[in-house]
Structure formats: C-alpha cells, structure tokens
Coordinates of C-alpha atoms in Angstrom, one line a residue:
X294 CA -65.1 114.9 -194.1
X295 CA -62.4 117.6 -194.3
X296 CA -61.9 120.7 -196.5
X297 CA -58.7 121.5 -198.3
X298 CA -56.6 124.4 -196.9
X299 CA -57.5 126.5 -200.0
X300 CA -61.2 125.9 -199.4
X301 CA -60.9 127.2 -195.8
X302 CA -59.2 130.4 -197.0
X303 CA -62.0 130.8 -199.6
X304 CA -64.5 130.6 -196.9
X305 CA -62.6 133.2 -194.9
X306 CA -62.7 135.5 -197.9
X307 CA -66.4 135.0 -198.3
X308 CA -67.1 135.7 -194.6
X309 CA -65.0 138.8 -194.7
X310 CA -67.2 140.0 -197.6
X311 CA -70.2 139.4 -195.3
X312 CA -68.5 141.5 -192.6
X313 CA -67.8 144.3 -194.9
X314 CA -71.4 144.3 -196.2
X315 CA -72.6 144.4 -192.6
X316 CA -70.3 147.3 -191.8
X317 CA -71.1 149.4 -194.9
X318 CA -74.9 148.7 -194.8
X319 CA -77.2 148.2 -197.7
X320 CA -78.0 150.5 -200.6
X321 CA -81.8 150.5 -200.6
X322 CA -82.2 152.7 -203.6
X323 CA -79.8 150.9 -205.9
X324 CA -82.5 148.7 -207.6
X325 CA -85.6 150.7 -207.0
X326 CA -87.4 153.3 -209.2
X327 CA -88.7 156.6 -208.1
X328 CA -92.3 157.4 -209.1
X329 CA -93.0 161.0 -210.0
X330 CA -96.6 162.2 -209.8
X331 CA -97.7 165.7 -209.2
X332 CA -100.9 164.9 -207.3
X333 CA -99.2 162.3 -205.1
X334 CA -96.3 164.5 -204.3
X335 CA -98.6 167.4 -203.3
X336 CA -100.6 165.1 -201.1
X337 CA -97.6 163.6 -199.3
X338 CA -96.1 167.1 -198.8
X339 CA -99.3 168.4 -197.3
X340 CA -99.9 165.5 -194.9
X341 CA -96.3 165.5 -193.8
X342 CA -95.8 169.2 -193.3
X343 CA -97.2 169.5 -189.7
X344 CA -95.3 166.5 -188.5
X345 CA -92.0 167.8 -190.1
X346 CA -92.6 171.1 -188.3
X347 CA -93.3 169.3 -185.0
X348 CA -90.0 167.4 -185.5
X349 CA -88.2 170.8 -185.6
X350 CA -87.4 170.5 -189.3
X351 CA -88.3 172.8 -192.2
X352 CA -91.0 171.3 -194.4
X353 CA -89.5 172.7 -197.5
X354 CA -86.2 171.0 -196.7
X355 CA -87.6 167.5 -196.2
X356 CA -88.6 165.4 -199.2
X357 CA -91.2 162.6 -199.2
X358 CA -90.2 160.4 -202.1
X359 CA -92.4 157.7 -203.6
X360 CA -90.8 154.4 -204.6
X361 CA -92.5 152.2 -207.2
X362 CA -92.4 148.9 -205.2
X363 CA -95.3 146.7 -204.1
X364 CA -93.5 145.8 -200.8
X365 CA -94.9 147.4 -197.6
X366 CA -91.9 149.5 -196.6
X367 CA -90.5 153.0 -195.9
X368 CA -87.0 154.1 -195.0
X369 CA -84.5 156.9 -194.8
X370 CA -81.2 156.7 -196.5
X371 CA -79.3 159.8 -195.4
X372 CA -80.1 163.5 -195.7
X373 CA -83.6 164.8 -195.0
X374 CA -85.7 162.5 -197.2
X375 CA -88.3 159.8 -196.4
X376 CA -88.8 157.1 -199.0
X377 CA -92.2 155.4 -199.1
X378 CA -93.1 152.4 -201.2
X379 CA -96.2 152.5 -203.3
X380 CA -97.2 149.1 -201.7
X381 CA -97.4 150.8 -198.3
X382 CA -99.9 153.3 -199.5
X383 CA -101.9 150.6 -201.2
X384 CA -102.1 148.6 -198.0
X385 CA -102.9 151.7 -195.8
X386 CA -106.6 152.3 -194.9
X387 CA -106.4 156.0 -194.3
X388 CA -104.1 159.0 -194.3
X389 CA -103.5 158.7 -190.5
X390 CA -101.6 155.4 -191.1
X391 CA -99.3 157.0 -193.6
X392 CA -98.7 159.9 -191.2
X393 CA -97.7 157.4 -188.5
X394 CA -95.1 155.9 -190.8
X395 CA -93.8 159.3 -191.8
X396 CA -93.5 160.3 -188.1
X397 CA -91.5 157.1 -187.4
X398 CA -89.1 157.8 -190.3
X399 CA -88.7 161.4 -189.2
X400 CA -87.6 159.9 -185.8
X401 CA -84.7 158.3 -187.6
X402 CA -83.7 161.6 -189.2
X403 CA -83.8 163.7 -186.0
X404 CA -82.1 160.9 -184.2
X405 CA -79.2 160.8 -186.7
X406 CA -79.6 157.1 -187.0
X407 CA -78.2 156.7 -190.5
X408 CA -75.0 158.6 -189.4
X409 CA -74.8 156.5 -186.2
X410 CA -75.4 153.2 -188.0
X411 CA -71.6 152.8 -188.1
X412 CA -71.5 152.5 -184.3
X413 CA -73.6 149.3 -184.4
X414 CA -71.6 148.0 -187.4
X415 CA -68.3 148.7 -185.7
X416 CA -69.0 146.5 -182.7
X417 CA -70.4 143.7 -184.8
X418 CA -67.4 143.9 -187.2
X419 CA -65.0 143.6 -184.3
X420 CA -66.6 140.4 -183.2
X421 CA -66.7 139.0 -186.7
X422 CA -63.1 139.8 -187.6
X423 CA -61.9 138.3 -184.3
X424 CA -63.8 135.1 -184.9
X425 CA -62.5 134.9 -188.4
X426 CA -58.9 135.2 -187.3
X427 CA -59.3 132.5 -184.6
X428 CA -61.3 130.3 -187.0
X429 CA -58.7 130.7 -189.8
X430 CA -55.9 129.9 -187.3
X431 CA -57.6 126.7 -186.2
X432 CA -58.3 125.7 -189.8
X433 CA -54.7 126.3 -190.8
X434 CA -53.6 124.1 -187.8
X435 CA -55.8 121.2 -189.2
X436 CA -58.8 121.6 -186.9
X437 CA -61.1 122.4 -189.8
X438 CA -64.5 121.7 -188.3
X439 CA -63.6 123.5 -185.1
X440 CA -62.4 126.5 -187.1
X441 CA -65.7 126.6 -189.1
X442 CA -67.7 126.4 -185.8
X443 CA -65.8 129.4 -184.4
X444 CA -66.4 131.4 -187.5
X445 CA -70.1 130.7 -187.8
X446 CA -70.6 131.3 -184.0
X447 CA -68.8 134.6 -184.4
X448 CA -71.0 135.6 -187.4
X449 CA -74.1 134.8 -185.5
X450 CA -73.0 136.9 -182.5
X451 CA -72.0 139.7 -184.7
X452 CA -75.3 139.7 -186.5
X453 CA -77.2 139.5 -183.2
X454 CA -75.2 142.5 -181.9
X455 CA -75.9 144.6 -185.0
X456 CA -79.6 143.7 -185.1
X457 CA -79.9 144.5 -181.4
X458 CA -78.4 148.0 -182.1
X459 CA -80.8 148.4 -185.0
X460 CA -83.9 147.4 -182.8
X461 CA -82.9 150.1 -180.3
X462 CA -82.9 152.7 -183.0
X463 CA -86.3 151.5 -184.3
X464 CA -87.8 151.7 -180.8
X465 CA -86.3 155.2 -180.4
X466 CA -87.8 156.3 -183.8
X467 CA -91.2 154.9 -182.7
X468 CA -91.2 156.9 -179.5
X469 CA -90.0 160.1 -181.3
X470 CA -92.8 159.6 -183.9
X471 CA -95.5 159.4 -181.2
X472 CA -94.2 162.7 -179.8
X473 CA -94.2 164.4 -183.2
X474 CA -97.7 163.3 -183.9
X475 CA -98.9 164.6 -180.5
X476 CA -97.1 167.9 -181.0
X477 CA -98.7 168.3 -184.4
X478 CA -102.2 167.5 -183.0
X479 CA -102.5 164.4 -185.1
X480 CA -103.9 161.1 -183.8
X481 CA -101.5 158.2 -183.2
X482 CA -104.3 155.7 -184.1
X483 CA -102.9 155.2 -187.5
X484 CA -99.5 154.3 -186.2
X485 CA -101.0 151.6 -184.0
X486 CA -103.3 150.2 -186.7
X487 CA -100.4 150.0 -189.1
X488 CA -98.4 148.0 -186.6
X489 CA -101.4 145.5 -186.6
X490 CA -101.0 145.2 -190.3
X491 CA -97.3 144.4 -189.9
X492 CA -98.1 142.0 -187.1
X493 CA -100.4 140.1 -189.5
X494 CA -97.6 140.0 -192.1
X495 CA -95.3 138.5 -189.4
X496 CA -97.8 135.8 -188.5
X497 CA -98.3 135.0 -192.2
X498 CA -94.5 134.7 -192.6
X499 CA -94.2 132.5 -189.5
X500 CA -97.0 130.2 -190.7
X501 CA -95.5 129.9 -194.1
X502 CA -91.8 129.5 -193.3
X503 CA -90.7 129.3 -189.7
X504 CA -91.3 130.9 -186.4
X505 CA -90.1 134.5 -186.2
X506 CA -87.0 134.8 -183.9
X507 CA -87.4 138.3 -182.2
X508 CA -83.6 138.4 -181.6
X509 CA -82.8 138.1 -185.4
X510 CA -85.1 140.9 -186.6
X511 CA -84.1 144.4 -187.7
X512 CA -87.2 145.8 -186.0
X513 CA -88.9 145.0 -182.7
X514 CA -91.9 142.7 -183.3
X515 CA -94.9 144.7 -184.3
X516 CA -97.0 143.4 -181.4
X517 CA -94.3 144.5 -179.0
X518 CA -94.1 147.9 -180.7
X519 CA -97.8 148.3 -180.4
X520 CA -97.9 147.3 -176.7
X521 CA -94.9 149.7 -175.9
X522 CA -96.5 152.7 -177.5
X523 CA -100.2 152.1 -176.9
X524 CA -100.3 153.9 -173.5
X525 CA -98.6 157.0 -174.8
X526 CA -100.8 157.1 -177.9
X527 CA -104.0 156.7 -175.8
X528 CA -103.0 159.5 -173.4
X529 CA -102.5 161.9 -176.3
X530 CA -105.1 164.8 -176.4
X531 CA -105.2 164.2 -180.2
X532 CA -106.1 160.5 -180.0
X533 CA -109.7 161.0 -181.0
X534 CA -109.0 163.7 -183.6
X535 CA -110.3 162.8 -187.0
X536 CA -108.5 163.6 -190.3
X537 CA -109.9 166.3 -192.4
X538 CA -112.5 164.7 -194.8
X539 CA -110.9 166.6 -197.8
X540 CA -107.5 165.0 -197.0
X541 CA -109.1 161.6 -196.7
X542 CA -110.8 162.0 -200.1
X543 CA -107.4 162.8 -201.6
X544 CA -106.0 159.6 -200.0
X545 CA -108.7 157.5 -201.7
X546 CA -107.8 159.0 -205.0
X547 CA -104.0 158.5 -204.5
X548 CA -104.5 154.9 -203.5
X549 CA -106.8 154.2 -206.5
X550 CA -104.5 155.8 -209.0
X551 CA -101.5 153.9 -207.6
X552 CA -103.4 150.6 -207.8
X553 CA -104.5 151.4 -211.4
X554 CA -100.9 152.3 -212.3
X555 CA -98.9 149.7 -210.4
X556 CA -101.2 146.6 -210.4
X557 CA -101.8 144.3 -213.3
X558 CA -104.8 145.9 -215.2
X559 CA -106.9 142.8 -214.5
X560 CA -106.2 142.9 -210.8
X561 CA -106.9 146.7 -210.7
X562 CA -110.2 146.2 -212.5
X563 CA -111.1 143.4 -210.1
X564 CA -110.5 145.7 -207.1
X565 CA -112.5 148.5 -208.7
X566 CA -115.3 146.8 -210.7
X567 CA -117.7 148.7 -213.0
X568 CA -120.4 148.5 -210.3
X569 CA -118.3 150.9 -208.3
X570 CA -119.1 154.4 -209.6
X571 CA -117.1 156.4 -207.0
X572 CA -114.6 159.0 -208.1
X573 CA -111.7 156.8 -206.9
X574 CA -113.0 153.8 -208.9
X575 CA -113.2 155.8 -212.1
X576 CA -109.6 157.0 -211.4
X577 CA -108.3 153.5 -210.9
X578 CA -110.1 152.1 -214.0
X579 CA -108.8 155.0 -216.2
X580 CA -105.2 154.1 -215.3
X581 CA -105.8 150.4 -215.6
X582 CA -107.4 150.7 -219.1
X583 CA -104.6 153.1 -220.2
X584 CA -102.0 150.7 -219.0
X585 CA -103.8 147.8 -220.7
X586 CA -103.7 149.8 -224.0
X587 CA -107.4 150.5 -224.2
X588 CA -107.3 154.4 -224.6
X589 CA -111.0 154.7 -225.6
X590 CA -112.1 153.0 -222.4
X591 CA -109.6 155.0 -220.4
X592 CA -110.9 158.2 -221.8
X593 CA -114.5 157.2 -221.1
X594 CA -113.6 156.9 -217.4
X595 CA -111.7 160.3 -217.5
X596 CA -114.8 161.9 -219.1
X597 CA -116.8 160.8 -216.1
X598 CA -114.2 162.3 -213.8
X599 CA -114.2 165.6 -215.6
X600 CA -118.0 165.7 -215.5
X601 CA -117.7 165.4 -211.7
X602 CA -115.0 168.0 -211.4
X603 CA -114.3 170.0 -214.6
X604 CA -111.6 172.2 -213.1
X605 CA -109.6 169.4 -211.3
X606 CA -106.1 169.8 -212.7
X607 CA -105.1 166.2 -212.1
X608 CA -108.1 164.8 -214.1
X609 CA -107.2 167.2 -216.9
X610 CA -103.5 166.0 -216.6
X611 CA -104.6 162.4 -217.0
X612 CA -106.9 163.3 -219.9
X613 CA -104.0 165.0 -221.7
X614 CA -101.6 162.2 -220.9
X615 CA -103.9 159.6 -222.4
X616 CA -104.5 161.7 -225.5
X617 CA -100.8 162.4 -225.9
X618 CA -99.7 158.8 -225.5
X619 CA -102.4 157.6 -227.8
X620 CA -100.9 159.7 -230.7
X621 CA -103.3 162.7 -230.4
X622 CA -101.0 165.5 -229.2
X623 CA -103.0 168.3 -230.7
X624 CA -106.1 167.3 -228.6
X625 CA -103.9 166.8 -225.5
X626 CA -102.7 170.5 -225.5
X627 CA -105.9 172.1 -224.2
X628 CA -106.5 169.8 -221.2
X629 CA -102.8 170.0 -220.3
X630 CA -102.9 173.8 -220.4
X631 CA -105.9 173.7 -218.0
X632 CA -103.9 171.3 -215.8
X633 CA -100.9 173.6 -215.7
X634 CA -103.0 176.5 -214.8
X635 CA -105.1 174.7 -212.2
X636 CA -102.0 173.2 -210.5
X637 CA -100.2 176.6 -210.3
X638 CA -97.7 175.5 -212.9
X639 CA -96.7 172.2 -211.4
X640 CA -93.3 171.4 -213.0
X641 CA -94.2 167.8 -213.7
X642 CA -97.4 168.8 -215.5
X643 CA -95.7 171.7 -217.3
X644 CA -93.1 169.3 -218.7
X645 CA -95.9 167.1 -220.0
X646 CA -97.5 170.1 -221.7
X647 CA -94.1 171.0 -223.2
X648 CA -93.8 167.5 -224.6
X649 CA -97.3 167.7 -226.1
X650 CA -96.6 171.1 -227.7
X651 CA -93.5 169.7 -229.4
X652 CA -95.3 166.5 -230.4
X653 CA -97.8 168.6 -232.4
X654 CA -94.8 169.4 -234.8
X655 CA -96.3 172.8 -235.2
X656 CA -93.6 175.5 -235.3
X657 CA -96.2 178.0 -233.9
X658 CA -96.0 176.0 -230.6
X659 CA -92.2 176.1 -230.2
X660 CA -91.9 179.4 -228.3
X661 CA -94.6 178.3 -225.8
X662 CA -93.0 174.9 -225.4
X663 CA -89.6 176.5 -224.6
X664 CA -91.1 179.0 -222.1
X665 CA -93.2 176.3 -220.3
X666 CA -90.3 174.0 -220.1
X667 CA -87.9 176.7 -218.8
X668 CA -90.4 177.4 -215.9
X669 CA -90.6 173.6 -215.3
X670 CA -86.8 173.1 -214.9
X671 CA -86.5 176.3 -212.8
X672 CA -88.9 174.9 -210.3
X673 CA -87.7 171.3 -210.5
X674 CA -84.1 170.9 -211.7
X675 CA -84.1 167.1 -211.0
X676 CA -86.3 166.0 -213.9
X677 CA -84.2 164.5 -216.7
X678 CA -87.2 164.3 -219.0
X679 CA -87.9 168.0 -218.7
X680 CA -84.3 168.8 -219.6
X681 CA -84.5 166.4 -222.5
X682 CA -87.6 168.0 -223.8
X683 CA -86.3 171.6 -223.3
X684 CA -83.2 170.6 -225.3
X685 CA -85.4 169.5 -228.1
X686 CA -87.3 172.8 -228.0
X687 CA -84.1 174.8 -228.2
X688 CA -82.8 172.6 -231.1
X689 CA -85.9 173.1 -233.1
X690 CA -85.7 176.8 -232.5
X691 CA -82.1 176.7 -233.8
X692 CA -80.6 177.6 -230.5
X693 CA -77.9 174.9 -230.5
X694 CA -75.7 176.2 -227.6
X695 CA -78.7 176.1 -225.1
X696 CA -79.8 172.8 -226.5
X697 CA -76.3 171.4 -225.6
X698 CA -76.6 173.0 -222.2
X699 CA -80.0 171.4 -221.5
X700 CA -78.5 168.1 -222.7
X701 CA -75.5 168.5 -220.3
X702 CA -78.0 169.0 -217.5
X703 CA -79.8 165.8 -218.4
X704 CA -76.6 163.7 -218.7
X705 CA -75.4 165.0 -215.3
X706 CA -78.6 164.1 -213.6
X707 CA -78.6 160.6 -215.1
X708 CA -75.0 160.0 -214.1
X709 CA -73.4 159.9 -217.6
X710 CA -70.5 162.2 -216.7
X711 CA -68.6 161.7 -220.0
X712 CA -71.4 163.0 -222.1
X713 CA -72.2 165.7 -219.6
X714 CA -68.7 167.1 -220.0
X715 CA -68.8 166.8 -223.8
X716 CA -72.2 168.6 -224.0
X717 CA -71.2 171.3 -221.5
X718 CA -68.0 172.0 -223.4
X719 CA -69.9 172.1 -226.7
X720 CA -72.3 174.7 -225.1
X721 CA -69.4 176.8 -223.8
X722 CA -67.7 176.9 -227.2
X723 CA -70.7 178.8 -228.6
X724 CA -72.1 180.7 -225.5
X725 CA -71.0 184.3 -224.7
X726 CA -68.3 184.0 -222.0
X727 CA -69.4 185.3 -218.6
X728 CA -73.1 184.9 -219.2
X729 CA -75.2 182.9 -216.7
X730 CA -75.6 180.1 -219.2
X731 CA -71.8 179.9 -219.9
X732 CA -71.1 179.8 -216.1
X733 CA -73.7 177.1 -215.7
X734 CA -72.1 175.0 -218.5
X735 CA -68.7 175.5 -216.9
X736 CA -70.0 174.4 -213.5
X737 CA -71.5 171.2 -215.0
X738 CA -68.2 170.4 -216.8
X739 CA -66.2 170.9 -213.6
X740 CA -68.6 168.9 -211.4
X741 CA -68.9 166.1 -214.0
X742 CA -65.1 165.8 -214.3
X743 CA -64.7 165.6 -210.5
X744 CA -67.4 163.0 -210.3
X745 CA -65.7 160.9 -213.0
X746 CA -62.4 161.1 -211.1
X747 CA -64.0 160.0 -207.9
X748 CA -65.5 157.0 -209.6
X749 CA -62.2 155.9 -211.0
X750 CA -60.7 156.1 -207.5

C-alpha cells in the first residue's frame, strides 16, 4: 500500500506541528481555573514561607496558587509562582507532604528550569527537523514506507532526548528540594511518602494500560526518585521533626473544605458521614450541602462550627456566604463584618462583604461598601470580582467616572482590551486631568492598546 505524494507532505506538515509544539512547550494554565480562598491561601503561604526563605527567595515575592483540578499535580510556569492542584491536597495525608511538593517546585524556580527548557527542546527539534527532511526526500523519491520509517524514528529519538533532559531537571529539583527542607528545619518524610503515592499511581496505570517505560516519562519513576533521595532525607537532622499540631489542624480543615467544594456532594458526604462530628467533617458537610442547594442543612453545620469557635473568621465567612447566596444579604452582613475584622481585612473576604452590602439595596450601606471595596482592591488588585463590585458601588453613589475606571480595571484583568480602553477613555473624559485616578486610567488605556497590538501581530 502506498500514499499519494500530497498525503506525504500532509504528514510532514503534521509532524512539523508536533516539533513546534515540543519546542514551544505546553501551556498548563490555558484550560485550568484558579481557586481563590482566603483561608487556603493563608495556609499555603504560611507553610511555604520557611522553605522559600531557605531557597534564597523572598516569601512575599513567591505566590502559591491553587488550581481547581482533581488531578494530583503541581508545576511552575515561569516567574516565581508555584501552582498546586486541589487534587494534590485532597490526596495528601499531612502538611509535610505538601511542603515536600512545594520544595521540589521551588527547585525548578531556583534552577531556572522554565527558562532553560528551550535547551532541551532545541536539541530535540534539531533531530526532528533533520529526520523530517530526510524522510520527506525519501518519500518524494518514491520510497514512501522508508520515508515514513525515518520520520517516525526521528520523532521517537527527539522525544526521548527531550524527556531525558526533562528527567534531569526533575532529579535536580528533587535534590534542591531536599536541601531546602533541611535548611528550613523541616522533615523530608513527606517528600518520600508522597513519592510512594505517585508510585502507586504508576503501578495502577501500568496494570490498567501498559507497562511504564522509564525512558518515555517526563519524570524519573517515583520508586527511583525515592531511592535516590532516601539517604539524604534520612541523614537530615530534621528527619524526625514533627509538624506543629496547629498547622496540621489547619491542613485537615483545608482538605475537608476542598473536598466539600470540589467533590460531588454525594461523594463528599460519603467521605464525611454524619457520624463524624469533627470540625473538619462539619466543614466539609457545610460546603457539600451548600453546593447541593440545601442552605438550611449547610447553615446547621456552620452553626456547629461557630459554636466550636465563635471568633473564627473563616467560619463566619462561610456563614455569610451561604446567607448571601441564599438570598438573605441583610443577615449576611454581620457575620461577614466579623470575618473581615478577624482576618485582618482579608481582601477576598472584604470583597464578599462589599457585595453583601450592595445586595441589601440599602443606600445607607453604600459608603461602607465603597470603602471596604477600595481597601480590598488596594491589597489585591488581581480580583476582577472586587473591581466589578466597586464599580457598582461607585455607580450607585453617582460617581460615574470612578465607576468607569473600576470597570476598566476589571476588563484589563480579564483580557478584554477593547472594553478596557473604552472604559478608561470614558473615565478620563470626566476625571480631573493630572489626578491619580486620571493617570491610572491613562495607564490602563496605554497598556490595553499595546496588548491589543501585540495580539494582532
């Protein structure tokens, strides 16, 4: 059986696309959603801070970002940010395991692995392009099957070379992570135990599909990683150090609320049955009942949490959120005020309070809503919902220029550059020239136009 000449060139084009994809890398954030939760973000920041400092980085400059995805995964994607899937936290047994993952990812950051990724891709691309050219020439000369064989062999060699480069980076990140943990006086037990979880996943995959080829993996096999690092982890003076019980209690809460929020409600209630009267179980059931549209049952669980810890800001946040989303905004205001105060004005919780104040439709609450939301966006400018709500507050107060400015901020954050420019220009037309708000609107318009031009290119 032979292929037509046009078919061969179609195959060449397809394989060139594969080569370019290999060279450019993947875009892991493209189809994933970021979860924002004040309690979880505070927890991740606290457990990562000593490791970040041990890595020679500034804790305030490194972000630990939660991705809403059930897969067990974590990654870096440029800059000083570590992305952790919610599924990884759900599968973790303790804080130390999450710290082991964070330490590994920081090894990628300090090693400059994202920047150096092009080195591995360059070598692989060279092999691929050469094999494509030779294969295409053979195909054009009539040796179709031979040409295809050359191309496919070249692709296999290129992928193998790229993956080998990637495995070296992963092993380097593992070693760096162990060093960071030791320097931070944190046990490496969690890193080893998490490798065992990954090892079990590999065995499950192999038994279901096919044997795992160690030379066609992006990471060294988990069993090999564990064996390589075990001696260094065991020698560490921090090996037997236990995690602070207060931190561990926070972990159980975070894990429970993620399961309650991310799992199907039936699944979450099965994992945390009514017989479990722990704080974490009440937390998980409150989220599960809320997601399942049973607000009364959700509030019953929250009431039990509040009885256990009346001043806990995150329990009050959840109480206010359920009331607000159940159409009871006036009742939501009091617990949300308590949550803002108890969390030291967490911007995420403050934006929720601002929303509740507006939802009461009481003009007496407008000034407070505006002021609360101004503080929220000053502390966290990357929250489109807060900017949207602030714009509503300004509009209801009759301050249209600043409503337009807040709208421009929101559109710029969400990538709608055309509307960002239009809103910024509308704000500039009515704001006093030279004021800080005018200058900010001007900056948004300039940046949005530049971004739109770059996209057209």
